Amino acid sequence: MDATLSGTQAAQGLATARKPTGRVSDPIFVGLLWGCGIFVLVLLGLIIAMLFEGGLPALREFGISFLWSTTWNPVTERFGAGVMVFGTVFSAVIAVIVALPLSFGIAFFLTEIAPGPLRRPIGVAVQLLAAVPSIIFGMWGFFVVVPLIATYVQPPLIEWLGPIPLIGALFQGPPLGAGMLTAGLILALMILPFVTAMFVEVLESVPPMLKESAYGVGATTYEVYRNVSVPYGRTAMVGAVMLGLGRALGETMAVTFVIGNATRMSASLFAPGATIASTIANEFPEASIGSLKLQALLQLGFILFVISFIVLALSRMLVRTKG
Amino acid sequence: MASLARRRATDYAVKAISTGFAALSIVFLAWILWTLLSRGLPALGPHVFTKITAPPGAGGGLLNAIVGSLIQIVVALIIGTPVGLLCGTFLAENGRNTQIGNAVRFVNDVLLSAPSILIGLFVYQLLVIPFGGFSGWAGAIALAIIIIPVVVRTTEDMLNLVPIGLREAAFALGAPQWKVVTFITWRAARAGIVTGILLALARAAGETAPLLFTSLGNNGWSISLDAPMASLPIAIYQYAASPFEDWVALAWAGALIITVGVLTLNILSRLVLAKMK
């Protein structure tokens, strides 16, 4: 339209405001708004396309079996994602299993138990845990948690639970400290604030009338929480857990420090392993441009993107359908 | 149904456990902070801020890493803030209950939680390979992509708090949309928008993974955005994993600086938000 009018003319038009001057300068502004909105869509599309394109040669070389092959040998240049996909999912699942009861408890505390003036400071303290950078969790994990686990947690567990059939498989190997369990525990601590915050938000949206009627028939605080509040927000709470899972899947620096970085598959909680993100961070410096290794790493990145995208998309749908 | 005494007992038990869990999470936060203070403070001295990184034993500091981080974060903010601000405004003003708005909102939420290492890989392919090398620009753009979704989200949330009546009053006076947005809605939500930018800044300051493949790190003094650039998180990563005592000590000092900075920004922005509500 009149987007070509000069700025001065537009300004004059506005100052006098005799005509609906909006049309003069609005196309530019509205165009900018739309442009930035569309830009975000394009950005995601571009990220997907570039990761896919970069990893395509590796996929061509190794075929679809790249996805589950457990070989990762830079010397013979045979690569497969199996070990890392397993490690990524395994460590993230440990994190969710550990974080879930904690989040339920903390959310219960924050919404029902904590006295008014304490609620905010404690809530903020839990949230600050989410603000601590990933690399700090990594250092703390590496220098403080790993030695503790290697000395005090693993030896007794290996001794007591190792010989039991079936479950024993989870507790095999030398007490190295670094491994799947440690990675899972650190991840649990990192996703805890996100899951808890969303739980609290959902629980606070439960209509007071519902809770009061349960109290009215004599239910205890815990019974109301368990039988009224949680069922009311169930869908959104599942979404919150998925968000935690999604975050745990892609966490890099903290995991790289404590997982032990071994590209071997093991069912043991104590065995060192690798996730997709930790492998990329670790092996990237040794991958030169155009090498098969770099392409395999990019393909790994694409796989991680697909997994996290599915989990995050599911999470968001569940959270938005609440009520 | 169980007896009243038993139900009461369960109630108490669950309350006690929940309180314990809340205490536990705070203990962990305190533990991390204590570790940082006890190991970082002794290593902190003027040399950390006045000397650049040096080989082990040569008494280096972190000056180039700190300056590099600051430069990259500022450039990232200059690129990311306007885009995020306008996109958030688009969602709140033009994209309410529209399909395109919902799509943008969805994609933004995914970007907000997407693994940051993948942002690094993306920028590596987009800028590092075609332009023939690691650079401060690539690092800054990777950080900008981290910043954008955070700013979009908070901007939209804050603009949604501005009463519709305020906009309608302005439109009724014949003001064009750009004027309504810049002079009315942005101004009304100013504190909240600034908070979002602070939070984005805090997030970008601690990010390590996206810088690994973009600005790479630099052990010399360089403030050129065209060359590989040092950054605090990368220096920490490099030093913490090293076998040299003085490097590990410097890593703790750097970790303390970053964490104090990030947590201060977070608390500040929360205070601003609390005042608004």
XYZ file of C-alpha atoms in Angstrom:
600
model
C 0.000 0.000 0.000
C 1.489 3.284 1.131
C 4.505 1.690 2.666
C 6.684 3.775 0.371
C 5.626 7.072 1.958
C 8.507 8.745 3.703
C 8.865 8.698 7.442
C 8.385 12.452 7.757
C 5.110 12.328 5.909
C 3.992 9.525 8.142
C 4.969 11.450 11.230
C 3.165 14.556 10.055
C 0.108 12.497 9.314
C 0.190 11.122 12.816
C 0.732 14.454 14.456
C -2.286 16.017 12.812
C -4.312 12.797 12.921
C -6.877 14.049 10.492
C -7.086 10.846 8.525
C -6.841 7.239 9.647
C -3.070 7.490 9.444
C -2.573 3.921 10.668
C -2.416 2.743 7.114
C 0.651 4.817 6.406
C 3.179 3.139 8.663
C 1.379 0.055 9.826
C 2.217 -2.261 6.965
C 5.884 -1.946 7.897
C 5.297 -2.608 11.581
C 2.772 -5.379 11.082
C 5.073 -6.854 8.463
C 7.887 -6.863 11.016
C 5.703 -8.604 13.585
C 4.623 -11.248 11.077
C 8.167 -11.601 9.825
C 9.504 -12.344 13.293
C 6.664 -14.773 13.966
C 7.308 -16.645 10.745
C 11.054 -16.487 11.431
C 10.644 -18.764 14.447
C 8.843 -21.319 12.262
C 11.533 -21.095 9.622
C 14.244 -21.426 12.263
C 12.910 -24.757 13.477
C 12.478 -26.000 9.916
C 16.022 -24.949 9.118
C 17.431 -26.703 12.195
C 15.679 -29.953 11.252
C 16.734 -29.687 7.608
C 20.392 -28.886 8.358
C 20.812 -31.655 10.939
C 19.187 -34.151 8.581
C 21.207 -33.045 5.597
C 24.466 -33.100 7.536
C 23.933 -36.633 8.749
C 22.551 -38.016 5.501
C 25.898 -39.392 4.205
C 26.278 -41.453 7.384
C 22.767 -42.799 6.947
C 23.569 -43.683 3.318
C 26.810 -45.370 4.329
C 25.420 -47.505 7.138
C 21.789 -47.795 6.118
C 18.872 -47.663 8.474
C 20.646 -50.078 10.819
C 22.673 -47.041 11.955
C 19.783 -46.405 14.316
C 20.299 -49.557 16.356
C 23.787 -50.797 15.508
C 25.883 -50.886 18.673
C 29.230 -50.522 16.925
C 31.047 -47.258 17.458
C 34.561 -47.654 16.220
C 36.385 -44.543 15.007
C 39.411 -46.626 13.961
C 37.584 -48.827 11.488
C 35.078 -46.035 10.799
C 32.083 -48.188 11.653
C 29.434 -46.178 13.437
C 26.034 -46.944 14.931
C 23.742 -45.055 17.277
C 22.490 -47.998 19.332
C 24.620 -47.488 22.435
C 23.957 -43.748 22.599
C 20.236 -44.018 21.991
C 20.083 -46.613 24.754
C 22.194 -44.455 27.094
C 20.134 -41.360 26.369
C 16.847 -43.080 27.115
C 18.219 -45.078 30.078
C 19.703 -42.067 31.893
C 16.637 -39.912 31.214
C 14.295 -42.613 32.494
C 16.349 -42.959 35.700
C 16.105 -39.187 36.084
C 12.326 -39.199 35.717
C 11.885 -42.155 38.084
C 13.922 -40.349 40.745
C 12.498 -36.879 40.153
C 8.827 -37.879 39.989
C 8.206 -38.777 43.664
C 10.321 -35.812 44.760
C 8.277 -33.451 42.591
C 5.009 -34.878 43.889
C 6.206 -34.350 47.436
C 7.584 -30.857 46.926
C 4.480 -29.762 45.025
C 2.322 -31.120 47.876
C 4.483 -29.233 50.348
C 4.338 -25.983 48.398
C 0.599 -26.034 47.713
C -0.820 -27.543 50.906
C 1.646 -27.630 53.779
C 4.008 -24.669 53.651
C 2.844 -21.736 55.743
C 2.101 -18.647 53.620
C 5.231 -16.581 54.209
C 7.525 -19.587 53.622
C 5.892 -20.658 50.395
C 7.488 -18.111 48.093
C 11.070 -18.262 49.352
C 11.091 -22.054 49.277
C 9.473 -22.105 45.851
C 12.081 -19.643 44.592
C 14.918 -21.690 46.097
C 13.696 -24.776 44.242
C 13.486 -22.710 41.055
C 17.025 -21.415 41.508
C 18.184 -24.994 41.133
C 16.969 -24.716 37.544
C 19.037 -21.577 37.003
C 22.346 -23.197 37.927
C 24.167 -23.772 34.616
C 24.524 -27.315 33.368
C 28.317 -27.202 33.501
C 28.207 -26.378 37.230
C 26.115 -29.492 37.863
C 28.744 -31.338 35.841
C 31.675 -30.080 37.918
C 29.866 -30.636 41.186
C 28.886 -34.104 40.024
C 32.380 -34.957 38.860
C 34.316 -33.660 41.870
C 31.828 -34.233 44.695
C 29.115 -36.755 43.808
C 31.133 -39.291 41.798
C 33.671 -39.990 44.602
C 30.867 -40.238 47.166
C 28.948 -42.737 45.069
C 32.063 -44.746 44.297
C 32.980 -44.991 47.994
C 29.710 -45.189 49.874
C 26.933 -46.225 47.508
C 28.242 -48.643 44.949
C 30.349 -51.137 46.966
C 27.540 -52.164 49.359
C 24.967 -52.282 46.554
C 27.222 -54.440 44.385
C 27.876 -56.721 47.325
C 24.252 -57.070 48.461
C 22.210 -56.818 45.286
C 24.734 -58.000 42.690
C 24.342 -61.738 43.357
C 20.512 -61.677 43.161
C 19.323 -63.092 39.827
C 17.678 -60.661 37.377
C 17.868 -57.519 39.555
C 21.547 -58.273 40.078
C 22.236 -57.386 36.448
C 21.568 -53.759 37.335
C 24.327 -53.745 39.931
C 27.349 -55.200 38.187
C 30.815 -53.919 37.504
C 33.528 -52.061 39.376
C 32.497 -49.125 41.610
C 33.747 -46.352 39.329
C 31.345 -43.692 40.539
C 30.834 -42.307 37.052
C 28.115 -44.096 35.132
C 24.446 -44.308 34.246
C 23.158 -44.063 37.814
C 25.183 -40.963 38.653
C 24.140 -39.326 35.378
C 20.516 -40.175 36.095
C 20.702 -38.755 39.625
C 22.265 -35.472 38.498
C 19.696 -35.211 35.692
C 16.921 -35.840 38.225
C 18.110 -32.889 40.260
C 18.222 -30.740 37.120
C 14.703 -31.533 35.889
C 13.184 -31.457 39.375
C 12.507 -27.685 39.378
C 10.797 -27.759 35.959
C 8.505 -30.643 36.845
C 7.753 -29.228 40.297
C 6.934 -25.749 38.957
C 4.462 -27.179 36.448
C 2.930 -29.454 39.090
C 2.410 -26.464 41.384
C 0.853 -24.456 38.562
C -1.564 -27.266 37.745
C -2.438 -27.903 41.394
C -3.117 -24.242 42.010
C -5.638 -24.244 39.161
C -7.787 -26.903 40.859
C -11.120 -25.219 41.697
C -11.229 -24.614 45.485
C -14.847 -25.800 45.513
C -13.777 -29.333 44.542
C -11.220 -29.485 47.309
C -13.513 -27.932 49.871
C -16.265 -30.422 49.192
C -13.791 -33.238 49.789
C -12.653 -31.600 53.022
C -16.320 -31.192 53.907
C -16.897 -34.944 53.918
C -13.911 -35.404 56.213
C -10.989 -36.147 53.888
C -7.471 -35.496 55.161
C -5.112 -33.104 53.329
C -3.283 -35.993 51.724
C -6.525 -37.665 50.634
C -7.700 -34.467 48.977
C -4.340 -34.132 47.239
C -4.342 -37.700 46.073
C -7.993 -38.172 45.189
C -9.068 -34.706 44.074
C -6.195 -32.430 43.098
C -3.926 -34.909 41.320
C -6.704 -36.638 39.331
C -8.026 -33.210 38.326
C -4.680 -32.176 36.862
C -3.553 -35.596 35.732
C -3.243 -34.904 32.018
C -1.233 -31.739 32.507
C 0.919 -33.444 35.110
C 1.780 -36.228 32.682
C 2.723 -33.433 30.292
C 4.968 -31.924 32.950
C 6.742 -35.247 33.408
C 7.236 -35.480 29.642
C 8.786 -32.021 29.675
C 11.205 -33.224 32.331
C 11.983 -36.274 30.217
C 12.526 -34.095 27.158
C 14.955 -31.896 29.046
C 16.831 -34.871 30.457
C 17.248 -36.427 27.004
C 19.185 -33.488 25.619
C 21.194 -32.392 28.630
C 24.847 -32.257 27.650
C 27.503 -30.789 29.895
C 26.407 -32.277 33.229
C 26.087 -35.725 31.701
C 29.404 -35.518 29.880
C 31.176 -35.020 33.202
C 29.618 -37.914 35.078
C 28.542 -40.659 32.694
C 31.998 -42.096 32.094
C 31.841 -41.819 28.308
C 32.176 -45.423 27.277
C 30.595 -46.437 23.996
C 29.688 -49.888 25.239
C 26.251 -51.218 26.025
C 25.580 -52.461 29.537
C 22.419 -53.092 31.506
C 24.196 -52.209 34.760
C 23.343 -48.959 36.504
C 26.987 -48.621 37.471
C 28.553 -49.142 34.071
C 29.945 -46.102 32.324
C 27.963 -45.253 29.223
C 27.289 -42.444 26.805
C 24.328 -40.415 25.656
C 23.870 -38.873 22.239
C 24.612 -35.414 23.592
C 27.679 -36.496 25.572
C 29.072 -38.363 22.573
C 28.682 -35.333 20.338
C 30.371 -33.078 22.904
C 33.175 -35.567 23.485
C 34.024 -36.757 20.035
C 33.419 -33.607 18.059
C 36.942 -32.214 18.584
C 38.381 -35.297 16.865
C 36.036 -35.170 13.896
C 37.361 -33.249 10.917
C 35.163 -31.539 8.345
C 33.853 -33.963 5.750
C 34.851 -37.049 7.741
C 32.488 -39.947 8.155
C 32.742 -39.468 11.907
C 31.446 -35.914 11.736
C 28.553 -37.077 9.576
C 27.786 -39.843 12.045
C 27.788 -37.263 14.865
C 25.440 -35.003 12.910
C 23.163 -37.956 12.274
C 23.219 -38.637 16.023
C 22.181 -35.020 16.522
C 19.287 -35.496 14.143
C 18.129 -38.610 16.004
C 18.295 -36.717 19.308
C 16.297 -33.909 17.766
C 13.585 -36.274 16.563
C 13.348 -37.988 19.967
C 13.196 -34.733 21.933
C 10.809 -33.162 19.457
C 8.325 -36.013 19.836
C 8.567 -35.946 23.642
C 8.322 -32.157 23.890
C 5.427 -31.986 21.416
C 3.525 -34.640 23.366
C 4.262 -32.813 26.601
C 2.927 -29.565 25.260
C -0.253 -31.102 23.907
C -0.961 -32.744 27.258
C -0.270 -29.560 29.206
C -2.490 -27.427 26.996
C -5.442 -29.817 27.077
C -5.844 -29.491 30.820
C -9.249 -28.817 32.324
C -12.201 -47.413 54.470
C -9.291 -47.466 56.845
C -9.778 -46.299 60.383
C -9.528 -42.599 61.148
C -6.379 -43.098 63.200
C -4.704 -44.817 60.271
C -5.800 -42.191 57.793
C -4.471 -39.495 60.089
C -1.194 -41.359 60.440
C -0.860 -41.655 56.657
C -1.588 -37.967 56.325
C 1.129 -37.067 58.825
C 3.594 -39.446 57.243
C 3.063 -38.035 53.756
C 3.297 -34.485 55.051
C 6.533 -35.305 56.831
C 8.016 -36.971 53.748
C 6.956 -34.080 51.484
C 8.486 -31.543 53.840
C 11.602 -33.670 53.868
C 11.727 -33.679 50.053
C 11.386 -29.894 49.935
C 14.154 -29.578 52.510
C 16.254 -32.013 50.515
C 16.034 -29.944 47.342
C 17.190 -26.891 49.258
C 19.990 -28.907 50.837
C 21.180 -29.812 47.341
C 21.123 -26.188 46.223
C 23.043 -25.202 49.349
C 25.464 -28.069 48.806
C 26.240 -26.950 45.254
C 26.687 -23.338 46.388
C 28.877 -24.437 49.298
C 31.062 -26.503 46.959
C 31.438 -23.507 44.667
C 32.250 -21.128 47.507
C 34.657 -23.414 49.333
C 36.610 -24.292 46.190
C 36.097 -21.128 44.163
C 36.768 -18.424 46.757
C 40.337 -19.529 47.605
C 41.117 -19.571 43.878
C 39.611 -16.161 43.288
C 42.065 -13.287 43.160
C 42.883 -10.238 41.095
C 44.843 -12.420 38.659
C 41.594 -14.087 37.550
C 40.365 -10.760 36.192
C 43.652 -9.230 35.026
C 45.499 -12.072 33.299
C 44.568 -14.103 30.287
C 44.576 -17.885 30.140
C 48.061 -19.383 30.223
C 49.707 -22.819 30.216
C 49.548 -24.722 33.511
C 51.946 -23.369 36.109
C 52.362 -20.012 34.349
C 49.890 -18.206 36.607
C 47.224 -17.332 34.088
C 43.770 -15.904 34.710
C 40.451 -15.846 32.910
C 40.381 -12.294 31.526
C 40.074 -13.290 27.865
C 37.369 -15.819 28.704
C 35.364 -13.275 30.701
C 35.669 -10.600 28.015
C 34.888 -13.137 25.284
C 31.770 -14.271 27.115
C 30.630 -10.683 27.613
C 31.149 -9.796 23.944
C 29.293 -12.852 22.692
C 26.420 -12.360 25.128
C 26.037 -8.684 24.228
C 26.044 -9.436 20.502
C 23.586 -12.276 21.082
C 21.314 -9.900 22.998
C 21.525 -7.268 20.260
C 20.487 -9.876 17.681
C 18.075 -11.921 19.758
C 16.163 -9.345 21.771
C 14.478 -7.442 18.918
C 13.489 -10.660 17.143
C 12.154 -12.186 20.353
C 10.386 -9.012 21.354
C 8.658 -8.618 17.988
C 7.744 -12.298 17.792
C 6.309 -12.210 21.308
C 4.362 -9.098 20.364
C 3.109 -10.858 17.247
C 1.801 -13.717 19.374
C 0.097 -11.440 21.892
C -1.301 -8.867 19.451
C -1.839 -10.527 16.079
C -1.626 -14.215 16.815
C -4.214 -14.772 19.524
C -6.447 -17.714 18.634
C -5.171 -17.915 15.090
C -3.727 -21.033 13.538
C -0.464 -19.399 12.611
C -0.182 -17.967 16.107
C -0.708 -21.388 17.636
C 1.886 -22.887 15.317
C 4.457 -20.224 16.233
C 3.671 -20.670 19.927
C 4.110 -24.431 19.637
C 7.403 -24.179 17.758
C 8.680 -21.611 20.231
C 7.887 -23.912 23.159
C 9.801 -26.705 21.453
C 12.790 -24.400 20.815
C 12.670 -23.309 24.456
C 13.340 -26.847 25.656
C 15.277 -28.205 22.684
C 18.742 -29.555 23.526
C 21.116 -26.608 23.342
C 23.887 -28.754 21.900
C 21.802 -29.155 18.758
C 21.628 -25.385 18.372
C 25.427 -25.520 18.385
C 25.509 -28.223 15.719
C 23.035 -26.269 13.634
C 25.080 -23.066 13.715
C 28.196 -25.117 13.037
C 26.675 -26.298 9.783
C 25.079 -22.985 8.963
C 28.034 -20.680 9.617
C 31.209 -22.470 10.656
C 31.572 -24.850 7.706
C 30.542 -22.406 4.942
C 32.627 -19.526 6.313
C 35.643 -21.690 6.919
C 36.149 -21.591 10.648
C 35.030 -21.117 14.205
C 34.203 -17.531 15.104
C 32.807 -15.264 17.766
C 29.955 -14.468 15.374
C 28.927 -18.123 15.236
C 28.998 -18.292 19.043
C 26.960 -15.128 19.404
C 24.368 -16.326 16.901
C 24.075 -19.687 18.661
C 23.459 -17.818 21.918
C 20.947 -15.552 20.151
C 18.974 -18.637 19.122
C 18.975 -19.692 22.787
C 17.804 -16.227 23.841
C 14.983 -15.752 21.321
C 12.499 -18.350 22.664
C 12.944 -17.109 26.241
C 12.227 -13.510 25.232
C 9.285 -14.561 23.034
C 7.694 -16.475 25.877
C 8.027 -13.819 28.568
C 7.076 -10.986 26.202
C 3.889 -12.756 25.187
C 2.996 -13.590 28.788
C 3.617 -10.030 29.916
C 1.699 -8.415 27.042
C -1.233 -10.705 27.763
C -1.419 -9.126 31.211
C -2.014 -5.687 29.697
C -5.775 -5.008 29.737
C -7.478 -5.076 26.339
C -9.304 -1.857 27.279
C -6.033 0.044 27.223
C -5.406 -0.959 23.615
C -9.000 -0.303 22.616
C -8.845 3.181 24.098
C -5.740 3.932 22.035
C -7.205 2.485 18.850
C -10.378 4.472 19.414
C -8.324 7.640 19.334
C -7.142 6.640 15.885
C -3.647 5.497 16.784
C -2.063 3.022 14.364
C -0.971 -0.357 15.667
C 2.716 0.483 15.840
C 1.903 3.406 18.056
C -0.429 1.421 20.278
C 2.182 -1.305 20.692
C 5.205 0.889 21.279
C 3.598 3.631 23.363
C 0.881 1.716 25.213
C 1.332 -2.040 25.516
C 5.136 -2.197 25.597
C 5.243 0.660 28.038
C 2.651 -0.970 30.285
C 4.545 -4.263 30.263
C 8.008 -2.698 30.359
C 9.181 -4.221 33.653
C 8.040 -7.686 32.660
C 9.724 -7.520 29.282
C 12.994 -6.399 30.866
C 12.700 -9.329 33.264
C 12.412 -11.694 30.334
C 15.539 -10.254 28.779
C 17.412 -10.611 32.075
C 16.321 -14.245 32.333
C 17.425 -14.882 28.761
C 20.754 -13.250 29.572
C 21.170 -15.513 32.593
C 20.376 -18.546 30.488
C 22.842 -17.608 27.749
C 25.628 -16.781 30.207
C 25.867 -20.345 31.472
C 25.451 -22.157 28.158
C 28.450 -24.257 27.218
C 27.299 -26.847 24.713
C 26.329 -24.477 21.878
C 29.703 -22.711 22.082
C 31.735 -25.910 21.702
C 31.151 -26.033 17.951
C 30.795 -22.349 17.223
C 33.227 -20.019 18.977
C 35.357 -22.982 20.123
C 37.416 -21.103 22.711
C 40.703 -19.268 22.378
C 43.688 -19.351 24.676
C 45.074 -16.068 23.429
C 43.754 -12.538 23.638
C 41.264 -11.888 20.859
C 38.273 -9.628 20.689
C 37.654 -10.125 16.984
C 34.280 -11.675 16.242
C 35.760 -13.208 13.087
C 38.190 -15.393 15.007
C 37.606 -18.186 17.511
C 36.690 -16.534 20.787
C 37.256 -17.589 24.379
C 34.309 -17.857 26.746
C 33.992 -18.533 30.443
C 31.949 -21.766 30.206
C 34.300 -23.259 27.627
C 37.346 -22.302 29.706
C 35.750 -23.944 32.732
C 35.005 -27.081 30.737
C 38.550 -27.244 29.411
C 40.183 -26.551 32.789
C 37.935 -28.686 34.997
C 38.719 -31.792 32.974
C 42.472 -31.115 33.044
C 44.933 -32.873 35.358
C 46.617 -29.610 36.477
C 45.799 -28.301 39.931
C 46.052 -24.602 39.089
C 43.791 -25.053 36.058
C 41.184 -26.903 38.121
C 41.353 -24.106 40.725
C 40.764 -21.531 37.993
C 37.836 -23.596 36.745
C 36.277 -23.373 40.229
C 36.871 -19.636 40.327
C 35.184 -19.299 36.932
C 32.318 -21.532 38.030
C 31.790 -19.352 41.093
C 31.755 -16.166 38.985
C 29.219 -17.577 36.508
C 26.927 -19.032 39.142
C 26.891 -15.900 41.288
C 26.160 -13.820 38.169
C 23.406 -16.095 36.911
C 21.718 -16.500 40.288
C 21.862 -12.757 40.968
C 20.192 -12.063 37.617
C 17.523 -14.623 38.416
C 16.765 -13.258 41.858
C 16.720 -9.694 40.535
C 14.250 -10.547 37.798
C 12.044 -12.422 40.237
C 11.990 -9.396 42.520
C 10.932 -7.182 39.610
C 8.185 -9.661 38.698
C 6.958 -9.965 42.269
C 6.668 -6.195 42.500
C 4.566 -6.100 39.325
C 2.028 -8.674 40.446
